[in-house]
């Protein structure tokens, strides 16, 4: 079984994002970039499927500028067999990404596409669902457990009322939640081996997808700073403040 894992290059989650002085976008100058945490979980799950003998090949794919190859090499070091880079300098929306990935799904014909439920930069949580719709595949979102057997994939999802399990016929699309697994670290020997693994570069323009923007970014602002709390003397004062200032009772 072939598994395709789309990944994304994002600002490292330990770094505080800064806004440009003109509020036009997030400032990426000299900012440490990393593999999206949800994508790490997806890569880990695909590798575990291969180690269990369920999957035969794991392919990592990303879309973005040339620098995105750094994250593909990370995926290769973690255990992916080969990588595909759809190269473009355009600022893409979720639908653009899903359409480009659909072309790769058509080209590679994987039985399973597994990707993070969202990226920590835009937080859209859209690409997996759009990809499933475009490719006509069943989808299991927010997976906290994945079991594959007899041509089906059982996806356990965390919902408000507890746990829900959906059964999908392969081929399918699965998006990962945080509690699916604990990603491994890449060892030094595997980092060195990753440099020799195949990495195919495809120009986004060659895939015949219209990348015209449909959304206009008006401005980006930092969240309002929270004011400090106060210490009350007794319950009566607390109740009074909740009524007069917070106006919640």
PDB file of C-alpha atoms in Angstrom:
ATOM      1  CA  UNK A   1       0.000   0.000   0.000  1.00  0.00           C
ATOM      2  CA  UNK A   2       1.322   3.411  -0.988  1.00  0.00           C
ATOM      3  CA  UNK A   3       0.832   6.284   1.478  1.00  0.00           C
ATOM      4  CA  UNK A   4       1.041   9.950   0.471  1.00  0.00           C
ATOM      5  CA  UNK A   5       1.766  12.493   3.219  1.00  0.00           C
ATOM      6  CA  UNK A   6       1.359  16.209   2.385  1.00  0.00           C
ATOM      7  CA  UNK A   7       3.420  18.427   4.709  1.00  0.00           C
ATOM      8  CA  UNK A   8       3.856  22.168   5.221  1.00  0.00           C
ATOM      9  CA  UNK A   9       6.654  24.582   6.156  1.00  0.00           C
ATOM     10  CA  UNK A  10       5.556  26.914   8.977  1.00  0.00           C
ATOM     11  CA  UNK A  11       7.039  29.180  11.631  1.00  0.00           C
ATOM     12  CA  UNK A  12       8.507  27.071  14.428  1.00  0.00           C
ATOM     13  CA  UNK A  13       5.914  26.757  17.205  1.00  0.00           C
ATOM     14  CA  UNK A  14       8.489  27.988  19.761  1.00  0.00           C
ATOM     15  CA  UNK A  15       8.894  31.297  17.903  1.00  0.00           C
ATOM     16  CA  UNK A  16       6.642  34.295  18.598  1.00  0.00           C
ATOM     17  CA  UNK A  17       5.207  35.507  15.304  1.00  0.00           C
ATOM     18  CA  UNK A  18       5.768  39.187  14.456  1.00  0.00           C
ATOM     19  CA  UNK A  19       3.622  41.408  12.270  1.00  0.00           C
ATOM     20  CA  UNK A  20       5.164  43.644   9.610  1.00  0.00           C
ATOM     21  CA  UNK A  21       5.272  47.365  10.395  1.00  0.00           C
ATOM     22  CA  UNK A  22       2.714  48.107   7.666  1.00  0.00           C
ATOM     23  CA  UNK A  23       0.375  45.349   8.926  1.00  0.00           C
ATOM     24  CA  UNK A  24       0.429  43.722   5.497  1.00  0.00           C
ATOM     25  CA  UNK A  25       1.387  40.227   6.713  1.00  0.00           C
ATOM     26  CA  UNK A  26       3.425  38.201   9.195  1.00  0.00           C
ATOM     27  CA  UNK A  27       7.138  39.062   9.165  1.00  0.00           C
ATOM     28  CA  UNK A  28       9.206  36.000   8.201  1.00  0.00           C
ATOM     29  CA  UNK A  29      12.587  37.777   8.115  1.00  0.00           C
ATOM     30  CA  UNK A  30      15.230  35.678   9.937  1.00  0.00           C
ATOM     31  CA  UNK A  31      12.476  33.544  11.488  1.00  0.00           C
ATOM     32  CA  UNK A  32      13.145  29.874  12.225  1.00  0.00           C
ATOM     33  CA  UNK A  33      10.928  27.662  10.077  1.00  0.00           C
ATOM     34  CA  UNK A  34       9.970  24.063  10.808  1.00  0.00           C
ATOM     35  CA  UNK A  35       7.718  21.180   9.877  1.00  0.00           C
ATOM     36  CA  UNK A  36       4.118  21.770  10.907  1.00  0.00           C
ATOM     37  CA  UNK A  37       3.499  19.733  14.128  1.00  0.00           C
ATOM     38  CA  UNK A  38       0.360  18.062  12.754  1.00  0.00           C
ATOM     39  CA  UNK A  39       2.362  17.067   9.655  1.00  0.00           C
ATOM     40  CA  UNK A  40       4.972  15.432  11.911  1.00  0.00           C
ATOM     41  CA  UNK A  41       2.180  13.295  13.382  1.00  0.00           C
ATOM     42  CA  UNK A  42       1.009  12.340   9.882  1.00  0.00           C
ATOM     43  CA  UNK A  43       4.545  11.346   8.832  1.00  0.00           C
ATOM     44  CA  UNK A  44       4.971   9.316  12.020  1.00  0.00           C
ATOM     45  CA  UNK A  45       1.707   7.440  11.445  1.00  0.00           C
ATOM     46  CA  UNK A  46       2.662   6.638   7.843  1.00  0.00           C
ATOM     47  CA  UNK A  47       6.065   5.333   8.959  1.00  0.00           C
ATOM     48  CA  UNK A  48       4.437   3.169  11.640  1.00  0.00           C
ATOM     49  CA  UNK A  49       2.157   1.695   8.988  1.00  0.00           C
ATOM     50  CA  UNK A  50       5.223   0.830   6.938  1.00  0.00           C
ATOM     51  CA  UNK A  51       7.044  -0.660   9.928  1.00  0.00           C
ATOM     52  CA  UNK A  52       3.969  -2.802  10.645  1.00  0.00           C
ATOM     53  CA  UNK A  53       4.050  -4.105   7.075  1.00  0.00           C
ATOM     54  CA  UNK A  54       0.753  -2.435   6.149  1.00  0.00           C
ATOM     55  CA  UNK A  55       2.337   0.206   3.901  1.00  0.00           C
ATOM     56  CA  UNK A  56       5.017  -0.465   1.311  1.00  0.00           C
ATOM     57  CA  UNK A  57       5.991   3.106   0.393  1.00  0.00           C
ATOM     58  CA  UNK A  58       5.709   6.507   2.079  1.00  0.00           C
ATOM     59  CA  UNK A  59       5.850   9.619  -0.120  1.00  0.00           C
ATOM     60  CA  UNK A  60       6.115  13.114   1.367  1.00  0.00           C
ATOM     61  CA  UNK A  61       4.898  16.064  -0.706  1.00  0.00           C
ATOM     62  CA  UNK A  62       4.992  19.795  -0.066  1.00  0.00           C
ATOM     63  CA  UNK A  63       4.056  22.949  -1.929  1.00  0.00           C
ATOM     64  CA  UNK A  64       6.018  26.181  -1.686  1.00  0.00           C
ATOM     65  CA  UNK A  65       9.271  27.979  -2.381  1.00  0.00           C
ATOM     66  CA  UNK A  66      12.608  26.207  -2.784  1.00  0.00           C
ATOM     67  CA  UNK A  67      13.287  26.540   0.941  1.00  0.00           C
ATOM     68  CA  UNK A  68      10.460  24.053   1.583  1.00  0.00           C
ATOM     69  CA  UNK A  69      12.832  21.271   0.543  1.00  0.00           C
ATOM     70  CA  UNK A  70      14.362  21.564   4.008  1.00  0.00           C
ATOM     71  CA  UNK A  71      11.140  20.175   5.511  1.00  0.00           C
ATOM     72  CA  UNK A  72      10.983  17.454   2.860  1.00  0.00           C
ATOM     73  CA  UNK A  73      14.491  16.356   3.858  1.00  0.00           C
ATOM     74  CA  UNK A  74      13.271  16.244   7.453  1.00  0.00           C
ATOM     75  CA  UNK A  75      10.426  13.951   6.401  1.00  0.00           C
ATOM     76  CA  UNK A  76      12.889  11.757   4.509  1.00  0.00           C
ATOM     77  CA  UNK A  77      15.130  11.600   7.586  1.00  0.00           C
ATOM     78  CA  UNK A  78      12.141  10.528   9.678  1.00  0.00           C
ATOM     79  CA  UNK A  79      11.550   7.598   7.339  1.00  0.00           C
ATOM     80  CA  UNK A  80       9.731   8.655   4.155  1.00  0.00           C
ATOM     81  CA  UNK A  81      10.977   6.837   1.039  1.00  0.00           C
ATOM     82  CA  UNK A  82      10.821   9.703  -1.440  1.00  0.00           C
ATOM     83  CA  UNK A  83       9.670  13.311  -1.671  1.00  0.00           C
ATOM     84  CA  UNK A  84       7.878  15.519  -4.168  1.00  0.00           C
ATOM     85  CA  UNK A  85       8.249  19.293  -4.162  1.00  0.00           C
ATOM     86  CA  UNK A  86       5.642  21.345  -6.034  1.00  0.00           C
ATOM     87  CA  UNK A  87       7.602  24.546  -6.399  1.00  0.00           C
ATOM     88  CA  UNK A  88       5.906  27.940  -6.418  1.00  0.00           C
ATOM     89  CA  UNK A  89       6.499  31.342  -4.845  1.00  0.00           C
ATOM     90  CA  UNK A  90       2.790  32.194  -4.924  1.00  0.00           C
ATOM     91  CA  UNK A  91       0.869  32.662  -1.683  1.00  0.00           C
ATOM     92  CA  UNK A  92      -1.602  29.800  -1.895  1.00  0.00           C
ATOM     93  CA  UNK A  93      -5.037  29.289  -0.387  1.00  0.00           C
ATOM     94  CA  UNK A  94      -6.422  25.984   0.895  1.00  0.00           C
ATOM     95  CA  UNK A  95      -8.330  25.296  -2.331  1.00  0.00           C
ATOM     96  CA  UNK A  96      -5.194  25.878  -4.433  1.00  0.00           C
ATOM     97  CA  UNK A  97      -3.259  23.446  -2.242  1.00  0.00           C
ATOM     98  CA  UNK A  98      -6.010  20.823  -2.437  1.00  0.00           C
ATOM     99  CA  UNK A  99      -6.185  21.080  -6.237  1.00  0.00           C
ATOM    100  CA  UNK A 100      -2.403  20.734  -6.589  1.00  0.00           C
ATOM    101  CA  UNK A 101      -2.399  17.753  -4.224  1.00  0.00           C
ATOM    102  CA  UNK A 102      -5.247  16.190  -6.234  1.00  0.00           C
ATOM    103  CA  UNK A 103      -2.938  16.223  -9.272  1.00  0.00           C
ATOM    104  CA  UNK A 104      -0.272  14.368  -7.284  1.00  0.00           C
ATOM    105  CA  UNK A 105      -2.868  11.870  -6.040  1.00  0.00           C
ATOM    106  CA  UNK A 106      -3.845  11.264  -9.668  1.00  0.00           C
ATOM    107  CA  UNK A 107      -0.175  10.823 -10.603  1.00  0.00           C
ATOM    108  CA  UNK A 108       0.921   8.585  -7.696  1.00  0.00           C
ATOM    109  CA  UNK A 109      -2.391   6.748  -7.020  1.00  0.00           C
ATOM    110  CA  UNK A 110      -1.812   6.208  -3.270  1.00  0.00           C
ATOM    111  CA  UNK A 111      -4.275   3.998  -1.381  1.00  0.00           C
ATOM    112  CA  UNK A 112      -4.088   6.342   1.619  1.00  0.00           C
ATOM    113  CA  UNK A 113      -3.473  10.085   1.932  1.00  0.00           C
ATOM    114  CA  UNK A 114      -2.724  11.100   5.513  1.00  0.00           C
ATOM    115  CA  UNK A 115      -2.116  14.722   6.481  1.00  0.00           C
ATOM    116  CA  UNK A 116      -2.330  17.024   9.474  1.00  0.00           C
ATOM    117  CA  UNK A 117      -5.802  18.331  10.279  1.00  0.00           C
ATOM    118  CA  UNK A 118      -4.513  21.926  10.071  1.00  0.00           C
ATOM    119  CA  UNK A 119      -1.369  24.052   9.929  1.00  0.00           C
ATOM    120  CA  UNK A 120      -0.422  26.221  12.884  1.00  0.00           C
ATOM    121  CA  UNK A 121       0.031  29.351  10.751  1.00  0.00           C
ATOM    122  CA  UNK A 122      -3.333  29.764   8.992  1.00  0.00           C
ATOM    123  CA  UNK A 123      -5.348  27.283  11.144  1.00  0.00           C
ATOM    124  CA  UNK A 124      -7.843  26.850   8.298  1.00  0.00           C
ATOM    125  CA  UNK A 125      -8.495  23.115   8.732  1.00  0.00           C
ATOM    126  CA  UNK A 126      -9.714  22.835   5.132  1.00  0.00           C
ATOM    127  CA  UNK A 127      -7.191  21.128   2.856  1.00  0.00           C
ATOM    128  CA  UNK A 128      -7.869  17.510   3.838  1.00  0.00           C
ATOM    129  CA  UNK A 129     -11.618  17.856   3.412  1.00  0.00           C
ATOM    130  CA  UNK A 130     -11.244  19.665   0.081  1.00  0.00           C
ATOM    131  CA  UNK A 131      -8.798  17.039  -1.181  1.00  0.00           C
ATOM    132  CA  UNK A 132     -11.208  14.233  -0.307  1.00  0.00           C
ATOM    133  CA  UNK A 133     -14.006  15.991  -2.190  1.00  0.00           C
ATOM    134  CA  UNK A 134     -11.851  16.682  -5.260  1.00  0.00           C
ATOM    135  CA  UNK A 135     -10.602  13.091  -5.465  1.00  0.00           C
ATOM    136  CA  UNK A 136     -13.922  11.445  -4.586  1.00  0.00           C
ATOM    137  CA  UNK A 137     -12.430   9.580  -1.604  1.00  0.00           C
ATOM    138  CA  UNK A 138     -13.913   8.871   1.790  1.00  0.00           C
ATOM    139  CA  UNK A 139     -12.540  11.034   4.584  1.00  0.00           C
ATOM    140  CA  UNK A 140     -11.813  10.489   8.270  1.00  0.00           C
ATOM    141  CA  UNK A 141     -10.905  13.734  10.030  1.00  0.00           C
ATOM    142  CA  UNK A 142      -9.279  14.455  13.423  1.00  0.00           C
ATOM    143  CA  UNK A 143      -8.026  10.876  13.781  1.00  0.00           C
ATOM    144  CA  UNK A 144      -6.852   9.793  17.240  1.00  0.00           C
ATOM    145  CA  UNK A 145      -6.472   6.151  16.121  1.00  0.00           C
ATOM    146  CA  UNK A 146      -6.080   4.530  12.700  1.00  0.00           C
ATOM    147  CA  UNK A 147      -6.497   0.798  11.961  1.00  0.00           C
ATOM    148  CA  UNK A 148      -6.215  -0.670   8.458  1.00  0.00           C
ATOM    149  CA  UNK A 149      -7.388  -4.160   7.502  1.00  0.00           C
ATOM    150  CA  UNK A 150      -9.142  -5.935   4.630  1.00  0.00           C
ATOM    151  CA  UNK A 151      -9.253  -2.924   2.343  1.00  0.00           C
ATOM    152  CA  UNK A 152     -10.790  -0.599   4.921  1.00  0.00           C
ATOM    153  CA  UNK A 153      -9.471   1.971   7.383  1.00  0.00           C
ATOM    154  CA  UNK A 154     -11.091   2.459  10.783  1.00  0.00           C
ATOM    155  CA  UNK A 155     -10.647   6.039  12.008  1.00  0.00           C
ATOM    156  CA  UNK A 156     -11.401   6.831  15.644  1.00  0.00           C
ATOM    157  CA  UNK A 157     -12.277  10.508  16.110  1.00  0.00           C
ATOM    158  CA  UNK A 158     -12.664  12.593  19.243  1.00  0.00           C
ATOM    159  CA  UNK A 159     -16.051  14.329  19.232  1.00  0.00           C
ATOM    160  CA  UNK A 160     -17.950  16.336  21.842  1.00  0.00           C
ATOM    161  CA  UNK A 161     -19.796  13.293  23.159  1.00  0.00           C
ATOM    162  CA  UNK A 162     -16.763  10.979  23.329  1.00  0.00           C
ATOM    163  CA  UNK A 163     -15.230   8.817  20.597  1.00  0.00           C
ATOM    164  CA  UNK A 164     -16.633   8.102  17.141  1.00  0.00           C
ATOM    165  CA  UNK A 165     -15.302   5.439  14.759  1.00  0.00           C
ATOM    166  CA  UNK A 166     -15.861   5.717  11.013  1.00  0.00           C
ATOM    167  CA  UNK A 167     -15.076   2.916   8.574  1.00  0.00           C
ATOM    168  CA  UNK A 168     -13.760   3.999   5.171  1.00  0.00           C
ATOM    169  CA  UNK A 169     -13.118   1.949   2.075  1.00  0.00           C
ATOM    170  CA  UNK A 170      -9.669   2.450   0.600  1.00  0.00           C
ATOM    171  CA  UNK A 171      -8.553   4.640  -1.097  1.00  0.00           C
ATOM    172  CA  UNK A 172      -9.230   7.292   1.528  1.00  0.00           C
ATOM    173  CA  UNK A 173      -8.070  10.580   3.053  1.00  0.00           C
ATOM    174  CA  UNK A 174      -7.295  10.829   6.788  1.00  0.00           C
ATOM    175  CA  UNK A 175      -6.383  13.944   8.791  1.00  0.00           C
ATOM    176  CA  UNK A 176      -4.519  13.587  12.081  1.00  0.00           C
ATOM    177  CA  UNK A 177      -5.221  14.966  15.543  1.00  0.00           C
ATOM    178  CA  UNK A 178      -2.662  15.615  18.279  1.00  0.00           C
ATOM    179  CA  UNK A 179      -3.298  12.415  20.236  1.00  0.00           C
ATOM    180  CA  UNK A 180      -2.758  10.012  17.346  1.00  0.00           C
ATOM    181  CA  UNK A 181       0.914   9.380  18.189  1.00  0.00           C
ATOM    182  CA  UNK A 182       4.173  10.828  19.504  1.00  0.00           C
ATOM    183  CA  UNK A 183       6.487  11.763  16.596  1.00  0.00           C
ATOM    184  CA  UNK A 184      10.035  10.423  16.684  1.00  0.00           C
ATOM    185  CA  UNK A 185      13.270  12.377  16.317  1.00  0.00           C
ATOM    186  CA  UNK A 186      15.445  11.945  13.246  1.00  0.00           C
ATOM    187  CA  UNK A 187      18.738  10.198  14.011  1.00  0.00           C
ATOM    188  CA  UNK A 188      22.022  11.466  12.574  1.00  0.00           C
ATOM    189  CA  UNK A 189      22.517   8.415  10.301  1.00  0.00           C
ATOM    190  CA  UNK A 190      18.996   8.871   8.905  1.00  0.00           C
ATOM    191  CA  UNK A 191      19.632  12.588   8.337  1.00  0.00           C
ATOM    192  CA  UNK A 192      22.677  11.649   6.260  1.00  0.00           C
ATOM    193  CA  UNK A 193      20.729   8.966   4.360  1.00  0.00           C
ATOM    194  CA  UNK A 194      17.965  11.488   3.590  1.00  0.00           C
ATOM    195  CA  UNK A 195      20.374  13.456   1.403  1.00  0.00           C
ATOM    196  CA  UNK A 196      20.554  10.499  -0.991  1.00  0.00           C
ATOM    197  CA  UNK A 197      16.835   9.765  -1.161  1.00  0.00           C
ATOM    198  CA  UNK A 198      14.968  10.894  -4.313  1.00  0.00           C
ATOM    199  CA  UNK A 199      13.357  14.337  -4.304  1.00  0.00           C
ATOM    200  CA  UNK A 200      11.318  15.220  -7.384  1.00  0.00           C
ATOM    201  CA  UNK A 201      10.678  18.883  -8.182  1.00  0.00           C
ATOM    202  CA  UNK A 202       7.559  19.841 -10.151  1.00  0.00           C
ATOM    203  CA  UNK A 203       6.686  23.387 -11.192  1.00  0.00           C
ATOM    204  CA  UNK A 204       3.221  24.287  -9.931  1.00  0.00           C
ATOM    205  CA  UNK A 205       2.454  26.001 -13.240  1.00  0.00           C
ATOM    206  CA  UNK A 206       2.914  22.704 -15.094  1.00  0.00           C
ATOM    207  CA  UNK A 207       0.011  21.037 -13.276  1.00  0.00           C
ATOM    208  CA  UNK A 208      -2.669  23.146 -14.930  1.00  0.00           C
ATOM    209  CA  UNK A 209      -4.185  24.570 -11.742  1.00  0.00           C
ATOM    210  CA  UNK A 210      -5.498  28.139 -11.661  1.00  0.00           C
ATOM    211  CA  UNK A 211      -3.662  29.802  -8.753  1.00  0.00           C
ATOM    212  CA  UNK A 212      -5.489  33.137  -8.995  1.00  0.00           C
ATOM    213  CA  UNK A 213      -6.206  34.427  -5.449  1.00  0.00           C
ATOM    214  CA  UNK A 214      -9.839  34.284  -4.344  1.00  0.00           C
ATOM    215  CA  UNK A 215      -9.286  35.853  -0.936  1.00  0.00           C
ATOM    216  CA  UNK A 216      -7.911  39.330  -0.268  1.00  0.00           C
ATOM    217  CA  UNK A 217      -5.755  39.801   2.832  1.00  0.00           C
ATOM    218  CA  UNK A 218      -6.744  43.211   4.163  1.00  0.00           C
ATOM    219  CA  UNK A 219      -4.501  43.522   7.216  1.00  0.00           C
ATOM    220  CA  UNK A 220      -2.776  41.546   9.967  1.00  0.00           C
ATOM    221  CA  UNK A 221      -2.758  42.716  13.594  1.00  0.00           C
ATOM    222  CA  UNK A 222      -1.356  41.266  16.786  1.00  0.00           C
ATOM    223  CA  UNK A 223      -3.916  40.211  19.432  1.00  0.00           C
ATOM    224  CA  UNK A 224      -4.841  42.898  21.946  1.00  0.00           C
ATOM    225  CA  UNK A 225      -2.710  42.727  25.066  1.00  0.00           C
ATOM    226  CA  UNK A 226      -4.512  41.440  28.122  1.00  0.00           C
ATOM    227  CA  UNK A 227      -4.691  43.703  31.139  1.00  0.00           C
ATOM    228  CA  UNK A 228      -3.505  42.474  34.513  1.00  0.00           C
ATOM    229  CA  UNK A 229      -5.907  40.916  36.981  1.00  0.00           C
ATOM    230  CA  UNK A 230      -6.934  42.358  40.358  1.00  0.00           C
ATOM    231  CA  UNK A 231      -7.178  40.856  43.827  1.00  0.00           C
ATOM    232  CA  UNK A 232     -10.520  41.286  45.605  1.00  0.00           C
ATOM    233  CA  UNK A 233     -10.979  41.519  49.357  1.00  0.00           C
ATOM    234  CA  UNK A 234     -14.086  39.378  49.662  1.00  0.00           C
ATOM    235  CA  UNK A 235     -16.900  37.632  47.781  1.00  0.00           C
ATOM    236  CA  UNK A 236     -19.134  40.699  47.941  1.00  0.00           C
ATOM    237  CA  UNK A 237     -16.570  42.783  46.038  1.00  0.00           C
ATOM    238  CA  UNK A 238     -16.113  39.989  43.488  1.00  0.00           C
ATOM    239  CA  UNK A 239     -19.849  39.819  42.838  1.00  0.00           C
ATOM    240  CA  UNK A 240     -20.040  43.612  42.556  1.00  0.00           C
ATOM    241  CA  UNK A 241     -17.215  43.697  39.967  1.00  0.00           C
ATOM    242  CA  UNK A 242     -18.796  40.881  37.960  1.00  0.00           C
ATOM    243  CA  UNK A 243     -21.985  42.936  37.815  1.00  0.00           C
ATOM    244  CA  UNK A 244     -20.588  46.416  37.215  1.00  0.00           C
ATOM    245  CA  UNK A 245     -17.353  45.851  35.238  1.00  0.00           C
ATOM    246  CA  UNK A 246     -17.461  42.408  33.632  1.00  0.00           C
ATOM    247  CA  UNK A 247     -21.270  42.546  33.321  1.00  0.00           C
ATOM    248  CA  UNK A 248     -21.557  38.776  33.246  1.00  0.00           C
ATOM    249  CA  UNK A 249     -24.176  38.531  35.979  1.00  0.00           C
TER     250      UNK A 249
END
